[in-house]
Amino acid sequence: MDREAECCSTHLIDGDGTFNAAGLDNFIKQVKLAECGLSYAVVAIMGPQSSGKSTLLNNLFYTNFREMDAYRGRSQTTKGIWIARCPAIEPCTIVMDLEGTDGRERGEDDTAFEKQSALFALAVSDIVLINMWCHDIGREQAANKPLLKTVFQVMLRLFSPRKTTLMFVIRDKTRTPLENLEPVLREDIQKIWDSVPKPEAHKHTPLSEFFNVQVVALSSYEEKEEQFKEQVADLRQKFFHSIAPGGLAGDRRGVVPASGFSFSAQQIWKVIKENKDLDLPAHKVMVATVRCEEIANEKYASFVTNENWLELEEAVQSSYVSGFGKKLSSLLNKSLSSYDEEATYFEDSVRSAKRKQLEEKLLQLVQPAYQLMLEHIRSGTLENFKKALIDALNGGQGFAVAVRDNTAKFSRLFEEQCEDAIIKQAKWDSSKIRDKFSRDLDSHILEVRTAKLSELNALYETKLKEGLYGPVEALLEGGSDDTWAAIRKLLHQVTEKAVSEFSFALSGFEMDEEEKEDMILKLKNYARGVVEGKTKEESAKVLYRMKERFTSIFNHDNDSMPRVWTGKEDIRAITKMARSSSLKLLSVLAAIRLDEENDTIGDTLVLALVDPKKATNNKTTLSDPLASSTWEEVPATKTLITPVQCKSLWSQFQKETEYTITQAIASQEANKRNNNWLPPPWAIAAMVVLGFNEFMTLLRNPLWLLVIFVSYLLAKALWVQLDISGEFRNGALPGILSLSTKFIPTVTNLLRKLAEQGERPVNPTPQSIQGSTSGFSSTASSEVTNEIEMEYSSPTSRSHNKDL
């Protein structure tokens, strides 16, 4: 009810041609058209009867014109001309629904009203929608061309030029793209315009001065309703702000103000009604066109719902269908034969044209299934080819032989299945799917070939890396004069073995010699790259390797035993030997020498870093041979450590190894001091002279000798137990602090041992009783001291005693 109230539908002109002036005035008041000034637009629609004009307007403009009930048969629905307002569109838009042309109700000869209504629509409207079937494009009668020709001619004679938008709405659009249909339609319109006799004033006026021609296409309302509504919704957007510059009604020349629209429309209709000499072509062809179209649509709809076709279509969605071509050809033939029987008595040209259109529509309907069938054939054959090829390769067959045999086998199978899918009524070219299948085969063969070659290449690269990486690292760590000679020999042996096996493996691919040599060359270059990469890796940690070698040589003798700095070793000579060996490692890692080319890196480093005096005496050399960023006779690409970097590394190496040398010297000096316990000779002489009286006192009283001897034994035991000499090796203060913590526990332990010795039971014999007191004391003291020494002597003390 709201839509009806907004639309205000009014019967403007009835079927007899009577103009409803009162109704128009009432309509203008209801929609308040008089208030719009020039801001309004008028849209009209024309076309054959029962072509869906009212349906299009209702969906496009939300109007409520009466529509035909297809279930009651095809008959006239709209009589005369109806007018309504389009709700929810700005500016105010008025739409006119015209009676369809070629209606059986008016008869074959009564076409005056059709002419008049069409001419009225062109005269009054800013936009005229011409409703036409897609399959009628290119035909003379079915597309309303004679009607347009007459309208153009009369309009030029009766009215002043006014630019109107002619929008041709192509209904039931087929698969033919709009860009292909539009040029044909525009060409026909231009021909009509050129053939129309024109007044002298407009003899050379182009069509664009009177009409703005546009073409749109819509899908079938019955078959694709959702898609139809979406396209109509998009078309509706064009009518918003239609009077703006560039809009559908953008040319506003000669527009009648809204308040005078009623009077203007009445006068235009009056002039049209008085012009009785207008004559349109007979509509016999149109009738044949409509009836044959109906029959064709019925046969098309019957085919679409045919159970056999639906089963075949469903089956082909999932897999290959044997005998597809024969089955579908039979169904198409039955549908076309049925059309021929019902359309026999209609005009031959129209019947044949509609039959062709029906056949094209049916073929367009089944073409996706046919294409899907070909795709199943292509994909299925390709998958079987892939599986067969892999099985052949896994079975040990050569790549080239496996590819050749399987390609021939499955190409033949593909051709046989494509022949089985051919539809007799269609002349479709399957070359594209054949080319695609061929490309897919070639692509997969290339993919497998590339993958296999890549696997083969990766396998031998892994073998090369395993054969070179570890040995090269060991040789570089050795760093001797023949290091690079050994690396070159190793590289040659490992590479030759790998290349020999690799070349044999490539023979199964039957590739040309150039490609084969290129792959072998890449493998050789990879081997060199492994060596160069490992050398670069080692050169990055050369300082660590140099210190490691220096420490190993400096702290171990020729038998790889740890050195003990007793004071007899020549630290200077050992240091020089260790540094020379480290310098040799630096010279080895300074450059890559995979080519047998001599260089002077080693000699230069020795002269500049180890024997700088010789370098200074040699006048032919520079003052500083390492003051350069390149080595002589060594390319920059093979240089890993430049002379300047060598000098910097050597300086850092010396600083970081000085501590080791200093420790060795300090240890040697401490060892010397520990081994020399006697005082100087002058001190001994002074002790003899000054201690003569005390010595004589001891001789007169032997008991003091016993006390001194026992005290000596106890002191010796404490010395050994506390390892006094070892404690003072690290300095006086640390030694005193360490002894202060160990003294009391050591004395306590010593006294406990003496007490345990005294508590042992003794069975004296007469001989033992006769021993003197001094003899017993000395023996007991000796036993206790020896036991303490044996039990508490540390390994360090024992080795120290051994040295003493």
JSON list of N, CA, C and O in Angstrom, two decimals, residues 60-103:
[
{"chain": "A", "resi": 60, "resn": "LEU", "atom": "N", "xyz": [12.81, -2.13, -11.62]},
{"chain": "A", "resi": 60, "resn": "LEU", "atom": "CA", "xyz": [13.81, -1.06, -11.77]},
{"chain": "A", "resi": 60, "resn": "LEU", "atom": "C", "xyz": [13.44, 0.18, -10.95]},
{"chain": "A", "resi": 60, "resn": "LEU", "atom": "O", "xyz": [14.30, 0.78, -10.31]},
{"chain": "A", "resi": 61, "resn": "PHE", "atom": "N", "xyz": [12.11, 0.54, -10.96]},
{"chain": "A", "resi": 61, "resn": "PHE", "atom": "CA", "xyz": [11.72, 1.80, -10.33]},
{"chain": "A", "resi": 61, "resn": "PHE", "atom": "C", "xyz": [10.78, 1.61, -9.13]},
{"chain": "A", "resi": 61, "resn": "PHE", "atom": "O", "xyz": [10.27, 2.59, -8.59]},
{"chain": "A", "resi": 62, "resn": "TYR", "atom": "N", "xyz": [10.55, 0.35, -8.74]},
{"chain": "A", "resi": 62, "resn": "TYR", "atom": "CA", "xyz": [9.68, 0.06, -7.59]},
{"chain": "A", "resi": 62, "resn": "TYR", "atom": "C", "xyz": [8.24, 0.58, -7.83]},
{"chain": "A", "resi": 62, "resn": "TYR", "atom": "O", "xyz": [7.58, 1.05, -6.91]},
{"chain": "A", "resi": 63, "resn": "THR", "atom": "N", "xyz": [7.81, 0.49, -9.08]},
{"chain": "A", "resi": 63, "resn": "THR", "atom": "CA", "xyz": [6.43, 0.88, -9.41]},
{"chain": "A", "resi": 63, "resn": "THR", "atom": "C", "xyz": [5.52, -0.33, -9.23]},
{"chain": "A", "resi": 63, "resn": "THR", "atom": "O", "xyz": [5.97, -1.43, -8.87]},
{"chain": "A", "resi": 64, "resn": "ASN", "atom": "N", "xyz": [4.24, -0.14, -9.52]},
{"chain": "A", "resi": 64, "resn": "ASN", "atom": "CA", "xyz": [3.28, -1.23, -9.32]},
{"chain": "A", "resi": 64, "resn": "ASN", "atom": "C", "xyz": [2.41, -1.44, -10.55]},
{"chain": "A", "resi": 64, "resn": "ASN", "atom": "O", "xyz": [1.20, -1.66, -10.44]},
{"chain": "A", "resi": 65, "resn": "PHE", "atom": "N", "xyz": [3.01, -1.34, -11.75]},
{"chain": "A", "resi": 65, "resn": "PHE", "atom": "CA", "xyz": [2.24, -1.59, -12.96]},
{"chain": "A", "resi": 65, "resn": "PHE", "atom": "C", "xyz": [1.81, -3.05, -13.00]},
{"chain": "A", "resi": 65, "resn": "PHE", "atom": "O", "xyz": [2.50, -3.93, -12.50]},
{"chain": "A", "resi": 66, "resn": "ARG", "atom": "N", "xyz": [0.70, -3.28, -13.63]},
{"chain": "A", "resi": 66, "resn": "ARG", "atom": "CA", "xyz": [0.18, -4.64, -13.73]},
{"chain": "A", "resi": 66, "resn": "ARG", "atom": "C", "xyz": [1.08, -5.48, -14.63]},
{"chain": "A", "resi": 66, "resn": "ARG", "atom": "O", "xyz": [1.50, -5.04, -15.70]},
{"chain": "A", "resi": 67, "resn": "GLU", "atom": "N", "xyz": [1.37, -6.70, -14.18]},
{"chain": "A", "resi": 67, "resn": "GLU", "atom": "CA", "xyz": [2.23, -7.61, -14.93]},
{"chain": "A", "resi": 67, "resn": "GLU", "atom": "C", "xyz": [1.43, -8.78, -15.47]},
{"chain": "A", "resi": 67, "resn": "GLU", "atom": "O", "xyz": [0.38, -9.15, -14.91]},
{"chain": "A", "resi": 68, "resn": "MET", "atom": "N", "xyz": [1.92, -9.37, -16.54]},
{"chain": "A", "resi": 68, "resn": "MET", "atom": "CA", "xyz": [1.24, -10.52, -17.16]},
{"chain": "A", "resi": 68, "resn": "MET", "atom": "C", "xyz": [1.41, -11.76, -16.27]},
{"chain": "A", "resi": 68, "resn": "MET", "atom": "O", "xyz": [2.49, -11.99, -15.72]},
{"chain": "A", "resi": 69, "resn": "ASP", "atom": "N", "xyz": [0.35, -12.54, -16.17]},
{"chain": "A", "resi": 69, "resn": "ASP", "atom": "CA", "xyz": [0.39, -13.81, -15.45]},
{"chain": "A", "resi": 69, "resn": "ASP", "atom": "C", "xyz": [0.72, -14.91, -16.47]},
{"chain": "A", "resi": 69, "resn": "ASP", "atom": "O", "xyz": [-0.11, -15.29, -17.30]},
{"chain": "A", "resi": 70, "resn": "ALA", "atom": "N", "xyz": [1.95, -15.39, -16.43]},
{"chain": "A", "resi": 70, "resn": "ALA", "atom": "CA", "xyz": [2.40, -16.36, -17.43]},
{"chain": "A", "resi": 70, "resn": "ALA", "atom": "C", "xyz": [1.61, -17.66, -17.35]},
{"chain": "A", "resi": 70, "resn": "ALA", "atom": "O", "xyz": [1.48, -18.39, -18.35]},
{"chain": "A", "resi": 71, "resn": "TYR", "atom": "N", "xyz": [1.06, -17.98, -16.18]},
{"chain": "A", "resi": 71, "resn": "TYR", "atom": "CA", "xyz": [0.34, -19.24, -16.04]},
{"chain": "A", "resi": 71, "resn": "TYR", "atom": "C", "xyz": [-1.03, -19.19, -16.73]},
{"chain": "A", "resi": 71, "resn": "TYR", "atom": "O", "xyz": [-1.65, -20.22, -16.98]},
{"chain": "A", "resi": 72, "resn": "ARG", "atom": "N", "xyz": [-1.53, -17.98, -17.03]},
{"chain": "A", "resi": 72, "resn": "ARG", "atom": "CA", "xyz": [-2.82, -17.84, -17.72]},
{"chain": "A", "resi": 72, "resn": "ARG", "atom": "C", "xyz": [-2.65, -17.64, -19.22]},
{"chain": "A", "resi": 72, "resn": "ARG", "atom": "O", "xyz": [-3.61, -17.37, -19.92]},
{"chain": "A", "resi": 73, "resn": "GLY", "atom": "N", "xyz": [-1.44, -17.69, -19.70]},
{"chain": "A", "resi": 73, "resn": "GLY", "atom": "CA", "xyz": [-1.21, -17.51, -21.12]},
{"chain": "A", "resi": 73, "resn": "GLY", "atom": "C", "xyz": [-0.67, -16.12, -21.41]},
{"chain": "A", "resi": 73, "resn": "GLY", "atom": "O", "xyz": [-0.67, -15.23, -20.56]},
{"chain": "A", "resi": 74, "resn": "ARG", "atom": "N", "xyz": [-0.22, -15.92, -22.62]},
{"chain": "A", "resi": 74, "resn": "ARG", "atom": "CA", "xyz": [0.37, -14.65, -23.02]},
{"chain": "A", "resi": 74, "resn": "ARG", "atom": "C", "xyz": [-0.72, -13.80, -23.66]},
{"chain": "A", "resi": 74, "resn": "ARG", "atom": "O", "xyz": [-1.33, -14.19, -24.67]},
{"chain": "A", "resi": 75, "resn": "SER", "atom": "N", "xyz": [-0.96, -12.64, -23.07]},
{"chain": "A", "resi": 75, "resn": "SER", "atom": "CA", "xyz": [-2.02, -11.75, -23.58]},
{"chain": "A", "resi": 75, "resn": "SER", "atom": "C", "xyz": [-1.65, -10.33, -23.23]},
{"chain": "A", "resi": 75, "resn": "SER", "atom": "O", "xyz": [-0.69, -10.07, -22.50]},
{"chain": "A", "resi": 76, "resn": "GLN", "atom": "N", "xyz": [-2.46, -9.42, -23.69]},
{"chain": "A", "resi": 76, "resn": "GLN", "atom": "CA", "xyz": [-2.20, -8.01, -23.45]},
{"chain": "A", "resi": 76, "resn": "GLN", "atom": "C", "xyz": [-2.46, -7.69, -21.98]},
{"chain": "A", "resi": 76, "resn": "GLN", "atom": "O", "xyz": [-3.49, -8.04, -21.42]},
{"chain": "A", "resi": 77, "resn": "THR", "atom": "N", "xyz": [-1.52, -7.00, -21.38]},
{"chain": "A", "resi": 77, "resn": "THR", "atom": "CA", "xyz": [-1.64, -6.62, -19.97]},
{"chain": "A", "resi": 77, "resn": "THR", "atom": "C", "xyz": [-1.84, -5.12, -19.82]},
{"chain": "A", "resi": 77, "resn": "THR", "atom": "O", "xyz": [-2.76, -4.65, -19.15]},
{"chain": "A", "resi": 78, "resn": "THR", "atom": "N", "xyz": [-0.94, -4.36, -20.45]},
{"chain": "A", "resi": 78, "resn": "THR", "atom": "CA", "xyz": [-1.02, -2.90, -20.38]},
{"chain": "A", "resi": 78, "resn": "THR", "atom": "C", "xyz": [-1.77, -2.37, -21.61]},
{"chain": "A", "resi": 78, "resn": "THR", "atom": "O", "xyz": [-1.37, -2.66, -22.74]},
{"chain": "A", "resi": 79, "resn": "LYS", "atom": "N", "xyz": [-2.83, -1.61, -21.36]},
{"chain": "A", "resi": 79, "resn": "LYS", "atom": "CA", "xyz": [-3.60, -1.00, -22.45]},
{"chain": "A", "resi": 79, "resn": "LYS", "atom": "C", "xyz": [-3.40, 0.50, -22.40]},
{"chain": "A", "resi": 79, "resn": "LYS", "atom": "O", "xyz": [-3.56, 1.14, -21.35]},
{"chain": "A", "resi": 80, "resn": "GLY", "atom": "N", "xyz": [-3.05, 1.08, -23.55]},
{"chain": "A", "resi": 80, "resn": "GLY", "atom": "CA", "xyz": [-2.80, 2.52, -23.61]},
{"chain": "A", "resi": 80, "resn": "GLY", "atom": "C", "xyz": [-1.47, 2.85, -22.97]},
{"chain": "A", "resi": 80, "resn": "GLY", "atom": "O", "xyz": [-0.49, 2.13, -23.10]},
{"chain": "A", "resi": 81, "resn": "ILE", "atom": "N", "xyz": [-1.45, 3.97, -22.21]},
{"chain": "A", "resi": 81, "resn": "ILE", "atom": "CA", "xyz": [-0.23, 4.42, -21.56]},
{"chain": "A", "resi": 81, "resn": "ILE", "atom": "C", "xyz": [-0.55, 4.72, -20.10]},
{"chain": "A", "resi": 81, "resn": "ILE", "atom": "O", "xyz": [-1.51, 5.44, -19.80]},
{"chain": "A", "resi": 82, "resn": "TRP", "atom": "N", "xyz": [0.28, 4.16, -19.21]},
{"chain": "A", "resi": 82, "resn": "TRP", "atom": "CA", "xyz": [0.15, 4.41, -17.78]},
{"chain": "A", "resi": 82, "resn": "TRP", "atom": "C", "xyz": [1.34, 5.26, -17.33]},
{"chain": "A", "resi": 82, "resn": "TRP", "atom": "O", "xyz": [2.43, 5.17, -17.89]},
{"chain": "A", "resi": 83, "resn": "ILE", "atom": "N", "xyz": [1.07, 6.05, -16.29]},
{"chain": "A", "resi": 83, "resn": "ILE", "atom": "CA", "xyz": [2.11, 6.93, -15.77]},
{"chain": "A", "resi": 83, "resn": "ILE", "atom": "C", "xyz": [2.18, 6.75, -14.26]},
{"chain": "A", "resi": 83, "resn": "ILE", "atom": "O", "xyz": [1.16, 6.51, -13.60]},
{"chain": "A", "resi": 84, "resn": "ALA", "atom": "N", "xyz": [3.42, 6.85, -13.70]},
{"chain": "A", "resi": 84, "resn": "ALA", "atom": "CA", "xyz": [3.61, 6.70, -12.25]},
{"chain": "A", "resi": 84, "resn": "ALA", "atom": "C", "xyz": [4.88, 7.43, -11.85]},
{"chain": "A", "resi": 84, "resn": "ALA", "atom": "O", "xyz": [5.74, 7.74, -12.69]},
{"chain": "A", "resi": 85, "resn": "ARG", "atom": "N", "xyz": [4.98, 7.66, -10.55]},
{"chain": "A", "resi": 85, "resn": "ARG", "atom": "CA", "xyz": [6.18, 8.29, -9.99]},
{"chain": "A", "resi": 85, "resn": "ARG", "atom": "C", "xyz": [7.13, 7.20, -9.47]},
{"chain": "A", "resi": 85, "resn": "ARG", "atom": "O", "xyz": [6.68, 6.20, -8.90]},
{"chain": "A", "resi": 86, "resn": "CYS", "atom": "N", "xyz": [8.42, 7.39, -9.67]},
{"chain": "A", "resi": 86, "resn": "CYS", "atom": "CA", "xyz": [9.43, 6.42, -9.17]},
{"chain": "A", "resi": 86, "resn": "CYS", "atom": "C", "xyz": [9.81, 6.82, -7.75]},
{"chain": "A", "resi": 86, "resn": "CYS", "atom": "O", "xyz": [10.44, 7.86, -7.54]},
{"chain": "A", "resi": 87, "resn": "PRO", "atom": "N", "xyz": [9.45, 6.02, -6.76]},
{"chain": "A", "resi": 87, "resn": "PRO", "atom": "CA", "xyz": [9.79, 6.37, -5.37]},
{"chain": "A", "resi": 87, "resn": "PRO", "atom": "C", "xyz": [11.29, 6.22, -5.12]},
{"chain": "A", "resi": 87, "resn": "PRO", "atom": "O", "xyz": [11.98, 5.40, -5.73]},
{"chain": "A", "resi": 88, "resn": "ALA", "atom": "N", "xyz": [11.75, 7.05, -4.18]},
{"chain": "A", "resi": 88, "resn": "ALA", "atom": "CA", "xyz": [13.13, 6.96, -3.66]},
{"chain": "A", "resi": 88, "resn": "ALA", "atom": "C", "xyz": [14.18, 7.24, -4.72]},
{"chain": "A", "resi": 88, "resn": "ALA", "atom": "O", "xyz": [15.30, 6.73, -4.64]},
{"chain": "A", "resi": 89, "resn": "ILE", "atom": "N", "xyz": [13.87, 8.03, -5.74]},
{"chain": "A", "resi": 89, "resn": "ILE", "atom": "CA", "xyz": [14.86, 8.43, -6.74]},
{"chain": "A", "resi": 89, "resn": "ILE", "atom": "C", "xyz": [14.84, 9.95, -6.83]},
{"chain": "A", "resi": 89, "resn": "ILE", "atom": "O", "xyz": [13.78, 10.57, -6.95]},
{"chain": "A", "resi": 90, "resn": "GLU", "atom": "N", "xyz": [15.99, 10.55, -6.73]},
{"chain": "A", "resi": 90, "resn": "GLU", "atom": "CA", "xyz": [16.13, 11.99, -6.89]},
{"chain": "A", "resi": 90, "resn": "GLU", "atom": "C", "xyz": [16.93, 12.27, -8.15]},
{"chain": "A", "resi": 90, "resn": "GLU", "atom": "O", "xyz": [17.92, 11.60, -8.41]},
{"chain": "A", "resi": 91, "resn": "PRO", "atom": "N", "xyz": [16.52, 13.29, -8.97]},
{"chain": "A", "resi": 91, "resn": "PRO", "atom": "CA", "xyz": [15.34, 14.14, -8.75]},
{"chain": "A", "resi": 91, "resn": "PRO", "atom": "C", "xyz": [14.06, 13.38, -9.04]},
{"chain": "A", "resi": 91, "resn": "PRO", "atom": "O", "xyz": [14.09, 12.19, -9.39]},
{"chain": "A", "resi": 92, "resn": "CYS", "atom": "N", "xyz": [12.92, 14.07, -8.96]},
{"chain": "A", "resi": 92, "resn": "CYS", "atom": "CA", "xyz": [11.62, 13.44, -9.22]},
{"chain": "A", "resi": 92, "resn": "CYS", "atom": "C", "xyz": [11.62, 12.84, -10.62]},
{"chain": "A", "resi": 92, "resn": "CYS", "atom": "O", "xyz": [11.91, 13.51, -11.61]},
{"chain": "A", "resi": 93, "resn": "THR", "atom": "N", "xyz": [11.31, 11.56, -10.70]},
{"chain": "A", "resi": 93, "resn": "THR", "atom": "CA", "xyz": [11.35, 10.84, -11.97]},
{"chain": "A", "resi": 93, "resn": "THR", "atom": "C", "xyz": [9.97, 10.25, -12.25]},
{"chain": "A", "resi": 93, "resn": "THR", "atom": "O", "xyz": [9.40, 9.55, -11.40]},
{"chain": "A", "resi": 94, "resn": "ILE", "atom": "N", "xyz": [9.45, 10.54, -13.45]},
{"chain": "A", "resi": 94, "resn": "ILE", "atom": "CA", "xyz": [8.16, 10.03, -13.89]},
{"chain": "A", "resi": 94, "resn": "ILE", "atom": "C", "xyz": [8.40, 8.95, -14.93]},
{"chain": "A", "resi": 94, "resn": "ILE", "atom": "O", "xyz": [9.22, 9.11, -15.83]},
{"chain": "A", "resi": 95, "resn": "VAL", "atom": "N", "xyz": [7.69, 7.83, -14.81]},
{"chain": "A", "resi": 95, "resn": "VAL", "atom": "CA", "xyz": [7.85, 6.72, -15.73]},
{"chain": "A", "resi": 95, "resn": "VAL", "atom": "C", "xyz": [6.52, 6.42, -16.41]},
{"chain": "A", "resi": 95, "resn": "VAL", "atom": "O", "xyz": [5.46, 6.49, -15.79]},
{"chain": "A", "resi": 96, "resn": "MET", "atom": "N", "xyz": [6.61, 6.14, -17.74]},
{"chain": "A", "resi": 96, "resn": "MET", "atom": "CA", "xyz": [5.42, 5.81, -18.52]},
{"chain": "A", "resi": 96, "resn": "MET", "atom": "C", "xyz": [5.56, 4.40, -19.07]},
{"chain": "A", "resi": 96, "resn": "MET", "atom": "O", "xyz": [6.58, 4.05, -19.67]},
{"chain": "A", "resi": 97, "resn": "ASP", "atom": "N", "xyz": [4.53, 3.59, -18.84]},
{"chain": "A", "resi": 97, "resn": "ASP", "atom": "CA", "xyz": [4.49, 2.21, -19.32]},
{"chain": "A", "resi": 97, "resn": "ASP", "atom": "C", "xyz": [3.57, 2.17, -20.54]},
{"chain": "A", "resi": 97, "resn": "ASP", "atom": "O", "xyz": [2.36, 2.40, -20.44]},
{"chain": "A", "resi": 98, "resn": "LEU", "atom": "N", "xyz": [4.15, 1.90, -21.71]},
{"chain": "A", "resi": 98, "resn": "LEU", "atom": "CA", "xyz": [3.40, 1.93, -22.97]},
{"chain": "A", "resi": 98, "resn": "LEU", "atom": "C", "xyz": [2.85, 0.55, -23.29]},
{"chain": "A", "resi": 98, "resn": "LEU", "atom": "O", "xyz": [3.44, -0.48, -22.94]},
{"chain": "A", "resi": 99, "resn": "GLU", "atom": "N", "xyz": [1.72, 0.58, -24.01]},
{"chain": "A", "resi": 99, "resn": "GLU", "atom": "CA", "xyz": [1.14, -0.67, -24.49]},
{"chain": "A", "resi": 99, "resn": "GLU", "atom": "C", "xyz": [2.10, -1.33, -25.46]},
{"chain": "A", "resi": 99, "resn": "GLU", "atom": "O", "xyz": [2.73, -0.68, -26.30]},
{"chain": "A", "resi": 100, "resn": "GLY", "atom": "N", "xyz": [2.20, -2.64, -25.36]},
{"chain": "A", "resi": 100, "resn": "GLY", "atom": "CA", "xyz": [3.14, -3.37, -26.21]},
{"chain": "A", "resi": 100, "resn": "GLY", "atom": "C", "xyz": [2.72, -3.36, -27.67]},
{"chain": "A", "resi": 100, "resn": "GLY", "atom": "O", "xyz": [1.53, -3.37, -27.99]},
{"chain": "A", "resi": 101, "resn": "THR", "atom": "N", "xyz": [3.70, -3.36, -28.52]},
{"chain": "A", "resi": 101, "resn": "THR", "atom": "CA", "xyz": [3.43, -3.40, -29.95]},
{"chain": "A", "resi": 101, "resn": "THR", "atom": "C", "xyz": [3.15, -4.82, -30.40]},
{"chain": "A", "resi": 101, "resn": "THR", "atom": "O", "xyz": [3.48, -5.79, -29.70]},
{"chain": "A", "resi": 102, "resn": "ASP", "atom": "N", "xyz": [2.53, -4.95, -31.55]},
{"chain": "A", "resi": 102, "resn": "ASP", "atom": "CA", "xyz": [2.29, -6.25, -32.17]},
{"chain": "A", "resi": 102, "resn": "ASP", "atom": "C", "xyz": [1.39, -7.14, -31.33]},
{"chain": "A", "resi": 102, "resn": "ASP", "atom": "O", "xyz": [1.58, -8.35, -31.23]},
{"chain": "A", "resi": 103, "resn": "GLY", "atom": "N", "xyz": [0.38, -6.51, -30.69]},
{"chain": "A", "resi": 103, "resn": "GLY", "atom": "CA", "xyz": [-0.55, -7.30, -29.89]},
{"chain": "A", "resi": 103, "resn": "GLY", "atom": "C", "xyz": [-1.66, -7.89, -30.75]},
{"chain": "A", "resi": 103, "resn": "GLY", "atom": "O", "xyz": [-2.19, -7.25, -31.66]}
]
